[in-house]
XYZ file of C-alpha atoms in Angstrom:
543
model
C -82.816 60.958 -115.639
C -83.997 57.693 -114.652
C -81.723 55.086 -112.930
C -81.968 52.851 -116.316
C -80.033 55.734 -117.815
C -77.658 56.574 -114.904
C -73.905 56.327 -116.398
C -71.760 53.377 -114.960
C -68.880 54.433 -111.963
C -65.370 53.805 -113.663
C -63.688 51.447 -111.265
C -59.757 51.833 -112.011
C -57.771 48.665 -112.118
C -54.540 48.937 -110.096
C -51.959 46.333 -111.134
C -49.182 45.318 -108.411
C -48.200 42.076 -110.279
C -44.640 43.507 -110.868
C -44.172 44.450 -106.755
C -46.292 42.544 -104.960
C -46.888 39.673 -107.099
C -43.351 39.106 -107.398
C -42.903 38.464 -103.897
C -45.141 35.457 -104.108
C -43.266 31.982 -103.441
C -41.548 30.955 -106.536
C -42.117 33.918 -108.308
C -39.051 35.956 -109.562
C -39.466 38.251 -113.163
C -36.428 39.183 -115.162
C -35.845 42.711 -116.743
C -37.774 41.613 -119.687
C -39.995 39.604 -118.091
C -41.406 42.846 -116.692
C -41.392 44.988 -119.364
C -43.568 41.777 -121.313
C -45.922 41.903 -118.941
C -46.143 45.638 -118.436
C -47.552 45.668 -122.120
C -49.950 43.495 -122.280
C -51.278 44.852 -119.340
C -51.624 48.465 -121.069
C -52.796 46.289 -123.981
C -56.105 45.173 -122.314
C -56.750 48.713 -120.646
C -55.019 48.534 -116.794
C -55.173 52.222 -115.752
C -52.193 51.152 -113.274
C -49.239 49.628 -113.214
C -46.913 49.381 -110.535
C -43.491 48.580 -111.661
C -41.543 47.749 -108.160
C -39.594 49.904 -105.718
C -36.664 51.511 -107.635
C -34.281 51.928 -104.218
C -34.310 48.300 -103.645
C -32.712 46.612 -106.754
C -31.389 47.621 -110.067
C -33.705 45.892 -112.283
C -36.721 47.915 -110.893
C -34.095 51.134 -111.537
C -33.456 49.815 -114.976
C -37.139 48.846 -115.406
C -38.695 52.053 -115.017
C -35.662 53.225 -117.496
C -37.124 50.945 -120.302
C -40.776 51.194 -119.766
C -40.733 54.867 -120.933
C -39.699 53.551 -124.636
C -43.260 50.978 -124.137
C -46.176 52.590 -125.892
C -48.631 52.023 -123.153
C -51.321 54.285 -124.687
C -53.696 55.685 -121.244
C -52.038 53.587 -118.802
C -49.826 54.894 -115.984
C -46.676 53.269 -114.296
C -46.218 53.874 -110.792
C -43.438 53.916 -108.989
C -43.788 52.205 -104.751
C -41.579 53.403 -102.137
C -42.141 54.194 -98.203
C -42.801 57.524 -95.968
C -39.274 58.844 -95.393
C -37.194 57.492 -92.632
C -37.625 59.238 -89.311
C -35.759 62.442 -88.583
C -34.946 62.625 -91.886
C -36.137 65.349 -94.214
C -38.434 63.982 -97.277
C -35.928 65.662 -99.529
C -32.809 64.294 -98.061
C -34.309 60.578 -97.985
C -32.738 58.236 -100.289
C -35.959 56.617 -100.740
C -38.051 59.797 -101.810
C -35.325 60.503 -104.066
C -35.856 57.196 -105.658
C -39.194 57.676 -106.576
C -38.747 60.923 -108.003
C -35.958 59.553 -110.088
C -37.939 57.249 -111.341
C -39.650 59.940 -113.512
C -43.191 58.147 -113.183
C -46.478 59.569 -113.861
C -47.918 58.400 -110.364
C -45.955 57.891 -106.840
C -47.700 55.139 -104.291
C -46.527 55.818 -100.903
C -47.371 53.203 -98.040
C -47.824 54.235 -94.728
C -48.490 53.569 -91.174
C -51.314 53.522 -90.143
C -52.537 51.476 -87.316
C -50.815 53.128 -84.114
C -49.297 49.539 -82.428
C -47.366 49.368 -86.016
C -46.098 52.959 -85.902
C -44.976 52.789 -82.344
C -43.832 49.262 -82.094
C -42.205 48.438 -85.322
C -41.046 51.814 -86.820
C -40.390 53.091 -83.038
C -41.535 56.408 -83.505
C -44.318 58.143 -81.901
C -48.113 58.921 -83.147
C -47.309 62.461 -84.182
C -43.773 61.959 -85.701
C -45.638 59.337 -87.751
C -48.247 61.722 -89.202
C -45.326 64.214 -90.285
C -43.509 61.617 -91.822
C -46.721 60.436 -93.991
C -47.616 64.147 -94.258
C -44.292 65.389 -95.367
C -43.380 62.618 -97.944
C -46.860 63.211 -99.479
C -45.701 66.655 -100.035
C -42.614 65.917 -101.376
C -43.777 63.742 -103.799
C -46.940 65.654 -105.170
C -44.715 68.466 -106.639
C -43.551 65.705 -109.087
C -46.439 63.397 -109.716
C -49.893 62.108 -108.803
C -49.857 60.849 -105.468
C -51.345 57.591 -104.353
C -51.382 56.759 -100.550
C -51.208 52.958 -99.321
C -52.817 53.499 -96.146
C -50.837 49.745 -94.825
C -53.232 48.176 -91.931
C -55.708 50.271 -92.255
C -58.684 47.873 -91.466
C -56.221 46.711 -88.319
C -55.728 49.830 -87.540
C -59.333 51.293 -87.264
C -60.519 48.510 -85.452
C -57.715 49.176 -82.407
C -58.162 53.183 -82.708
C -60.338 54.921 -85.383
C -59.300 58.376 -84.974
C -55.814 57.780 -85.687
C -56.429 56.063 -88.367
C -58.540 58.463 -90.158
C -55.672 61.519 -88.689
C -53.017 59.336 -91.430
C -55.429 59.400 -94.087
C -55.968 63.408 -93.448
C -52.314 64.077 -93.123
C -51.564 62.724 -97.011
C -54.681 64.151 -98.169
C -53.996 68.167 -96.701
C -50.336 67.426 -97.619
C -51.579 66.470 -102.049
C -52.019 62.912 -102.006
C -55.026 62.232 -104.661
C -55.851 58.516 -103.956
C -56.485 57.069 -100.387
C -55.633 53.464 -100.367
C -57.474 51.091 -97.665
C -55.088 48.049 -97.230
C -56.431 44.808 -95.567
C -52.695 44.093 -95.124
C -53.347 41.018 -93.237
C -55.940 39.842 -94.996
C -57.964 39.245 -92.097
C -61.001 41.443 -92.600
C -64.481 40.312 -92.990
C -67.132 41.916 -95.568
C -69.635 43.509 -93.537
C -65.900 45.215 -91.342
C -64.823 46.402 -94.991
C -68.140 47.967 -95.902
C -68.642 49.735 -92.334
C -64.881 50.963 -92.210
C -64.402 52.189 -96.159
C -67.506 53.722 -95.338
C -66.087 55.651 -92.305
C -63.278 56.439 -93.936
C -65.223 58.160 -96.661
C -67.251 59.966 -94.141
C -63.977 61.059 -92.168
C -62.158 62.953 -95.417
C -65.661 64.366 -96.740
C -63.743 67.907 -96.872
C -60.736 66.531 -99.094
C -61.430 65.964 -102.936
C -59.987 62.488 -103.209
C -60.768 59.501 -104.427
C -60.822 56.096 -102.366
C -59.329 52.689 -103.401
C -58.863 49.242 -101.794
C -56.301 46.650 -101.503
C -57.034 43.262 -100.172
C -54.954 40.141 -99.111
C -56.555 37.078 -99.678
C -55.694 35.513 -96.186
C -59.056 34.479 -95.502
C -60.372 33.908 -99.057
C -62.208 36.809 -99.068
C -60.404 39.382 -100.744
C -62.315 39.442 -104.459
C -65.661 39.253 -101.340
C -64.044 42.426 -99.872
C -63.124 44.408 -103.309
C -66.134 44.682 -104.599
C -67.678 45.069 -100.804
C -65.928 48.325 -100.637
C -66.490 49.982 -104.554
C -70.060 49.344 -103.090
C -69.157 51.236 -100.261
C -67.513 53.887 -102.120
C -64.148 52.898 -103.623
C -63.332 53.957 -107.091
C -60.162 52.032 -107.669
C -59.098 47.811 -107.012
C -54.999 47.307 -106.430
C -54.470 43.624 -107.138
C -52.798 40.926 -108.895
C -52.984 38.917 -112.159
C -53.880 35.233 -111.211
C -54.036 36.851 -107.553
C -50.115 35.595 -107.047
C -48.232 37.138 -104.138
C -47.090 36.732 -100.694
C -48.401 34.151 -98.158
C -52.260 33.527 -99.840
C -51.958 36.224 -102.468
C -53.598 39.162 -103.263
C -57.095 39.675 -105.063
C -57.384 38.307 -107.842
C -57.417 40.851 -110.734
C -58.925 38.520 -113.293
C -61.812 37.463 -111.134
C -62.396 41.292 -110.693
C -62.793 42.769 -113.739
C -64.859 40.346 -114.912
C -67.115 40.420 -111.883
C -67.533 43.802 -112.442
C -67.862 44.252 -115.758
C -70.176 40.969 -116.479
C -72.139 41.374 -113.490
C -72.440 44.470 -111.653
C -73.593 46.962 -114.411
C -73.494 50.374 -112.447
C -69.356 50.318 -113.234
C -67.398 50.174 -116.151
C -63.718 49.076 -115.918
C -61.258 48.867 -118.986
C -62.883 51.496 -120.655
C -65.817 49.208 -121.298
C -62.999 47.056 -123.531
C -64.627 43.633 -124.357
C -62.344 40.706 -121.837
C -61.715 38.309 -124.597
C -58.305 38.511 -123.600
C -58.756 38.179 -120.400
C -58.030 33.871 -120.191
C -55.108 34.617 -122.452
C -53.839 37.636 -120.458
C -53.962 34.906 -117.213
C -52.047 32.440 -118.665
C -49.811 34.321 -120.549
C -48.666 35.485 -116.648
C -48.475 32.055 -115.515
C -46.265 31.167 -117.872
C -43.806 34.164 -117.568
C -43.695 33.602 -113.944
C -43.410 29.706 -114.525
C -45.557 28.992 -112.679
C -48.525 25.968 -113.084
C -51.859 27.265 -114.159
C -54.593 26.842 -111.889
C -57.214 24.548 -112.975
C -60.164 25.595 -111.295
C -59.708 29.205 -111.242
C -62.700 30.848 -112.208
C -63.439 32.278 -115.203
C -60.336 31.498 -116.764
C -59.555 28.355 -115.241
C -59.446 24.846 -117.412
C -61.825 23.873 -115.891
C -64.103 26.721 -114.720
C -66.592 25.596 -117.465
C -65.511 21.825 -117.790
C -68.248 19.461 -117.345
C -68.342 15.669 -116.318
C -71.296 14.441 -114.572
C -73.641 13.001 -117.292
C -76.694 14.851 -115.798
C -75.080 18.206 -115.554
C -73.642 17.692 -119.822
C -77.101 16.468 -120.331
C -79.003 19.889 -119.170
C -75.688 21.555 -121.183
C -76.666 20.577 -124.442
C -79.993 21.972 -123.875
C -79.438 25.323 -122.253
C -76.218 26.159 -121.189
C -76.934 28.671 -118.780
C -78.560 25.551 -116.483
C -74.966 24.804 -115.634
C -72.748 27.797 -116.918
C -72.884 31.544 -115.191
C -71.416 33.311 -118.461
C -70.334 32.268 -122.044
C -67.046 31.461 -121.298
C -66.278 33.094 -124.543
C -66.743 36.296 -122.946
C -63.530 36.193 -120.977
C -61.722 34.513 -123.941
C -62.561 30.441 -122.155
C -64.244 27.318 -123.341
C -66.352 25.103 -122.256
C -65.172 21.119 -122.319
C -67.361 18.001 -122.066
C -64.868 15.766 -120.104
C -65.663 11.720 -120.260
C -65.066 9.656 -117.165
C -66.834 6.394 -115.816
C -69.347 9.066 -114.645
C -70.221 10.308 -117.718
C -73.726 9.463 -119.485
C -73.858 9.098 -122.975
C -74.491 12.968 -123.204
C -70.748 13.465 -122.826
C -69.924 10.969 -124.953
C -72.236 12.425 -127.834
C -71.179 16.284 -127.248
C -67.530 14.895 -127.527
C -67.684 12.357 -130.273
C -69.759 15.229 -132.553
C -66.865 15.714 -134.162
C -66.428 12.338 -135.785
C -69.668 12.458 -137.738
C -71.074 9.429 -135.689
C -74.834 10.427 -135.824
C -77.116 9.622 -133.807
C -75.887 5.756 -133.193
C -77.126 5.354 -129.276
C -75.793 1.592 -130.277
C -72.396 2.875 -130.594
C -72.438 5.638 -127.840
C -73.247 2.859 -125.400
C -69.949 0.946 -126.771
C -67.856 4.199 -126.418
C -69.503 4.538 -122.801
C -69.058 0.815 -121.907
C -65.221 1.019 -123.149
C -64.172 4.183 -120.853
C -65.397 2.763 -117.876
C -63.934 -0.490 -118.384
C -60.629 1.434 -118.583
C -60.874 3.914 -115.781
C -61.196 1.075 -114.324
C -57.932 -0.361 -114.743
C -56.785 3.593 -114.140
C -57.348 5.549 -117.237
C -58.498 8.766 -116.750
C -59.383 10.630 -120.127
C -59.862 14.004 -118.657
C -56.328 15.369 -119.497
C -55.863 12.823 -122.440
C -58.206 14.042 -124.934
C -56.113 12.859 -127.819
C -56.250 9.140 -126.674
C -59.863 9.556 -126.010
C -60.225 10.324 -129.942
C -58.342 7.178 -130.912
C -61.185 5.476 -128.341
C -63.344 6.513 -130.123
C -61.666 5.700 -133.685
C -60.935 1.873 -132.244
C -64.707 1.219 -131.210
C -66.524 2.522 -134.352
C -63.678 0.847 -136.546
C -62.408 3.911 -138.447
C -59.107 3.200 -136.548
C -55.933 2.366 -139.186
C -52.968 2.075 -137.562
C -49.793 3.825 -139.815
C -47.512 1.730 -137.776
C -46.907 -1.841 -136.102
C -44.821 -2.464 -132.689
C -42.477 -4.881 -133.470
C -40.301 -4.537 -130.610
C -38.730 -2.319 -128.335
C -35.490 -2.769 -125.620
C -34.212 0.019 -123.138
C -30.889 0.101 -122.342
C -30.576 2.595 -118.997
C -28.371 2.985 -116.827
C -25.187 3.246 -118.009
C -22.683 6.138 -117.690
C -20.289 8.562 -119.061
C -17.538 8.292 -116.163
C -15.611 10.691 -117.873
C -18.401 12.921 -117.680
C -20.173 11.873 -115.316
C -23.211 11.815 -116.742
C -25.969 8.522 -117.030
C -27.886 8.044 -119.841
C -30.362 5.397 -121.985
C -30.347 4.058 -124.962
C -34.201 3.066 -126.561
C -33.807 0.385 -129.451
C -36.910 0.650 -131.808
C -38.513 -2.265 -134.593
C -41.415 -1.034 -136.550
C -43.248 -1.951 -139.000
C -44.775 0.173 -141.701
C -47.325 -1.227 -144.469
C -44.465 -4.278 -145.495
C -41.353 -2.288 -144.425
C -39.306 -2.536 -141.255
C -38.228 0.090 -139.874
C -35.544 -0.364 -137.072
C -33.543 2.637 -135.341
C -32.121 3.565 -132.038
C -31.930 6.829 -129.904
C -29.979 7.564 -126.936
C -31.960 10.209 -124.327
C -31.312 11.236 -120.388
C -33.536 9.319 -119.256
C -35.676 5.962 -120.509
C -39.116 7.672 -121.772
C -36.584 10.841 -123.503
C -34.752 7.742 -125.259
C -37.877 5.909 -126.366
C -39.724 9.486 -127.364
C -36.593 10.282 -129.284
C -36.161 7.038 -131.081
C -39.816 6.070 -132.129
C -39.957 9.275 -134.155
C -36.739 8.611 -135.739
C -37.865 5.270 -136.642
C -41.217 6.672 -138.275
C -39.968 10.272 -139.496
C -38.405 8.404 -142.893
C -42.147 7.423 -143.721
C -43.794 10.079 -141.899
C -41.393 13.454 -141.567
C -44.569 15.417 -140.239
C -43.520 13.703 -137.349
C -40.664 15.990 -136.986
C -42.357 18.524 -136.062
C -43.756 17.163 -132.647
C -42.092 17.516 -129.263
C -42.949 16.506 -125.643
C -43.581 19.392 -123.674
C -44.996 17.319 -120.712
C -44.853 14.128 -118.948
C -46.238 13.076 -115.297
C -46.598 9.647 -113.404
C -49.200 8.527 -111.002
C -49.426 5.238 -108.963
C -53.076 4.250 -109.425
C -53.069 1.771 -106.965
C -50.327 2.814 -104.348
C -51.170 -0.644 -101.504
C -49.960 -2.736 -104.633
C -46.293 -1.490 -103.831
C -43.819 -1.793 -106.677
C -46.564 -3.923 -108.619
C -48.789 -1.346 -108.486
C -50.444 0.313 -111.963
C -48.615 3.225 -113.144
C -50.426 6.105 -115.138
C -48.365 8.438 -117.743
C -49.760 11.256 -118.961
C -47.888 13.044 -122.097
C -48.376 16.145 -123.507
C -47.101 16.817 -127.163
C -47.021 19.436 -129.490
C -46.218 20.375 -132.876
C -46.248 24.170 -132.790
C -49.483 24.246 -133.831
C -51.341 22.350 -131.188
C -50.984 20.778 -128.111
C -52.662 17.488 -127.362
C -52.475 15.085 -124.359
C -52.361 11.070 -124.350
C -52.482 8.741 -121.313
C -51.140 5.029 -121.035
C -51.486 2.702 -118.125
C -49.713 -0.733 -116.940
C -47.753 -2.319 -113.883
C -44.729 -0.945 -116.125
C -43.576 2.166 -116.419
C -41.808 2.231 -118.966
C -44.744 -0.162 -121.376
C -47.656 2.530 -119.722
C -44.635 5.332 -121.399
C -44.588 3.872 -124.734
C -48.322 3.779 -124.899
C -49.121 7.099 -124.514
C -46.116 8.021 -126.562
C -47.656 5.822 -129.444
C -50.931 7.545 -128.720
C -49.143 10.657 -129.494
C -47.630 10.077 -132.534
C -50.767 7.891 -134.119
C -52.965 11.301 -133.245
C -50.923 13.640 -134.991
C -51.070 10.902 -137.682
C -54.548 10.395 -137.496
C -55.209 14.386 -137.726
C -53.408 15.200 -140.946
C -55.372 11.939 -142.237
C -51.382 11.408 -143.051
C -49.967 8.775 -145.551
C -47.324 6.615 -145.675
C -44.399 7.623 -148.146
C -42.899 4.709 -150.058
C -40.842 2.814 -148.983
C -37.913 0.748 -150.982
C -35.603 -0.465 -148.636
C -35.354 -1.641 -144.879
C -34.129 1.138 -142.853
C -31.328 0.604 -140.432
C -29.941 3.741 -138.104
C -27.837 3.972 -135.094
């Protein structure tokens, strides 16, 4: 058989999002929020997933109660827990009795293994250690597979290698199945991961197990030290979705499996499943654990194939490949063109293609000449693709406005004393083909009362517009040495259920550089549905 033909290694994807992601800064999952997660996990083919520590709270007791009614087709759920205590019997330890109560398919079991841990922190000696890892292992392989989290075990072969390889024996005479190498600290570097999984390998050449690897991401190198040590041996990655955890993280799972299944093709990892679910799967986790997506993630990042530097869009348009490592459609991404004062008129062409403007190099020039003149005064029409359309609209003249500003008048400030509560009150004149339209809103704050009462004024000529929302809305001083004078951006982000589009307005006032993008907002939704105004008999007057 020649190596062309060889079969790929299965790597197995070990998912700790549930225990060890959760203990991440900011991150805390619900009941459900676990059980969500769980499934679309088995969904895209995770052979593992670790569900939490059932003796240490009741939702990971109740969890592991629920996820047997999940259909999770192939995957496993694990149960984590620790050796037993010290002079206790496995059988008598509350822990052990946990994880057998758990009724899981797999057990992981951390232990001790770097000697200045054992003796210092647990306060037991060397040898009391080893029964304690050996004895739990036992325990627990009469009821399921056994994994073994070998805790500091990169530490603790550097400061005394035979001890360190004595742990690994004692869980692997006593059943354990899977040898775990944690880089605990995250403190490791490559060529120490290769050299050590290596020795470890070599040191339990008379057990039939199997060896995986856990890395903190302390020094940034723990997707670097993964896949160092499947190429030293490992058959098995324990990670994170989005990498999220405690202090730096863990390894990112995302950036794993696609590393290894786009680029390294001697393994196969989800069952060879295609990762178009993969950017999806990422933010779907963000979300649950609210927390912000992360831009320039790769692979599934916003930005991981975003281009702006005119050159760089230029070679795009050609050949992709000149500035892209995959198709981001591979991992379930896409690429965007972003326009900023550095953009050449290659940006401005891929993202105007849409519009049917040809080949006018007249009019890209315009379009070109327009965005710098208002980054300039602090636009930025990265994030505010939506405005950046209407650009584009205004300068060609295809713009038609559905709507005139008239006026507008905030009234903030004033309170509920009853209540306690402060609120504002956003007073709205428009004008629609011949018709005014005048209304007011009250909303907890200036920009909810102005939001809230432009679409009222416009939703009895337009009721589409009922259908939009703001989900989003952030300030930036532009020019901060100004002081109080200084240009304020506002970024919105609206949706209607159906899409999600962003809109940017700039001025010395916040609450005029507000109503901007807010108009922005409702004239693109407008603008989309090519929407028309419904007639109109009568001026309308609301409260």
């Amino acid at each position: 058989m020649t190596a062309s033909h060889v079969s790929p290694t299965p790597i197995a994807i070990y998912d700790t999002t549930l225990r060890d992601g959760s203990q991440g800064e900011g991150v805390s999952f619900s009941l459900q929020d676990k059980l969500n997660i769980a499934q679309r996990l088995a969904e895209i083919g995770i052979d593992f997933i670790e569900g939490g520590y059932p003796l240490s709270n009741e939702k990971d007791v109740a969890f592991f109660e629920k996820v047997r009614d999940l259909d999770l087709g192939n995957s496993k759920v694990c149960a984590f827990g620790m050796t037993r205590r010290r002079s206790m019997k496995a059988e008598d330890d509350p822990g052990m009795r946990a994880l057998v109560a758990a009724g899981t398919p797999c057990c992981t079991m951390v232990g001790k293994t770097w000697d200045y841990h054992a003796t210092e922190v647990l306060r037991v000696t060397l040898d009391e250690n080893l029964a304690m890892i050996g004895e739990s292992a036992e325990f627990l392989a009469r009821h399921s597979e056994v994994l073994y989290d070998a805790e500091h075990f990169f530490d603790g072969y550097k400061a005394n290698p035979k001890y360190a390889i004595e742990t690994l024996r004692a869980a692997a005479s006593a059943g354990a199945k899977w040898m775990v190498l944690c880089d605990t600290n995250g403190g490791s570097l490559p060529e120490e991961i290769a050299a050590i999984t290596t020795a470890a390998r070599e040191g339990l050449a008379d057990y039939d197990v199997q060896f995986g690897i856990h890395c903190h991401n302390d020094s940034e190198l723990a997707v670097a030290n993964s896949l160092t040590a499947l190429d030293a041996g490992a058959t098995q990655v324990q990670g994170t979705i989005n990498g999220i955890g405690e202090r730096c993280g863990n390894v990112d799972l995302i950036a794993i499996i696609a590393n290894l299944s786009l680029k390294k093709p001697n393994y196969e990892v989800l069952g060879g499943r295609p990762l178009t679910q993969l950017t999806e799967l990422s933010r779907f986790v963000y979300e649950t654990a609210n927390l912000q997506w992360r831009g320039n993630q790769p692979f599934v990042g916003q930005s991981a194939f975003a281009h702006k530097g005119g050159m760089h869009v230029h070679a795009i348009n050609k050949a992709a490949k000149t500035y892209e490592h995959i198709d981001p459609a591979l991992v379930g991404n896409e690429r965007r063109i972003l326009v900023s004062e550095l953009s050449g008129r290659s940006n401005i062409e891929a993202v105007a293609g849409k519009h049917n403007l040809g080949e006018d190099k007249e009019l890209m020039n315009k379009i070109l000449a327009e965005v710098v003149r208002l980054e300039n005064q602090g636009y930025q029409f990265e994030s505010a693709t939506a405005s950046f359309d209407l650009l584009i609209k205004r300068v060609s003249g295809t713009f038609k406005p559905h709507f005139e500003t008239i006026k507008y008048r905030i009234v903030a400030g004033d309170r509920d004393v009853e209540n306690h509560v402060a609120f504002a009150e956003a007073i709205i004149k428009l004008k629609v083909g011949d018709t005014l339209w005048f209304d007011a809103a009250e909303g907890h704050g200036p920009v909810n009362a102005l939001d809230a009462g432009l679409r009222k004024a416009l939703t009895g000529a337009y009721p589409q517009l009922g259908e939009v929302s703001l989900i989003d809305y952030k300030v930036r001083v532009v020019d901060s040495a100004s002081g109080t004078a200084a240009s304020i951006r506002v970024n919105i982000e609206s949706t209607d259920g159906k899409e999600t589009w962003g809109t940017i307005g700039v001025s010395d006032n916040i609450i005029e550089a507000s109503w901007r993008a807010l108009v922005d907002s409702v004239e693109y939704k407008l603008h989309r549905e090519s929407a028309v105004s419904q007639p109109v008999v009568a001026q309308s007057v609301g409260s």
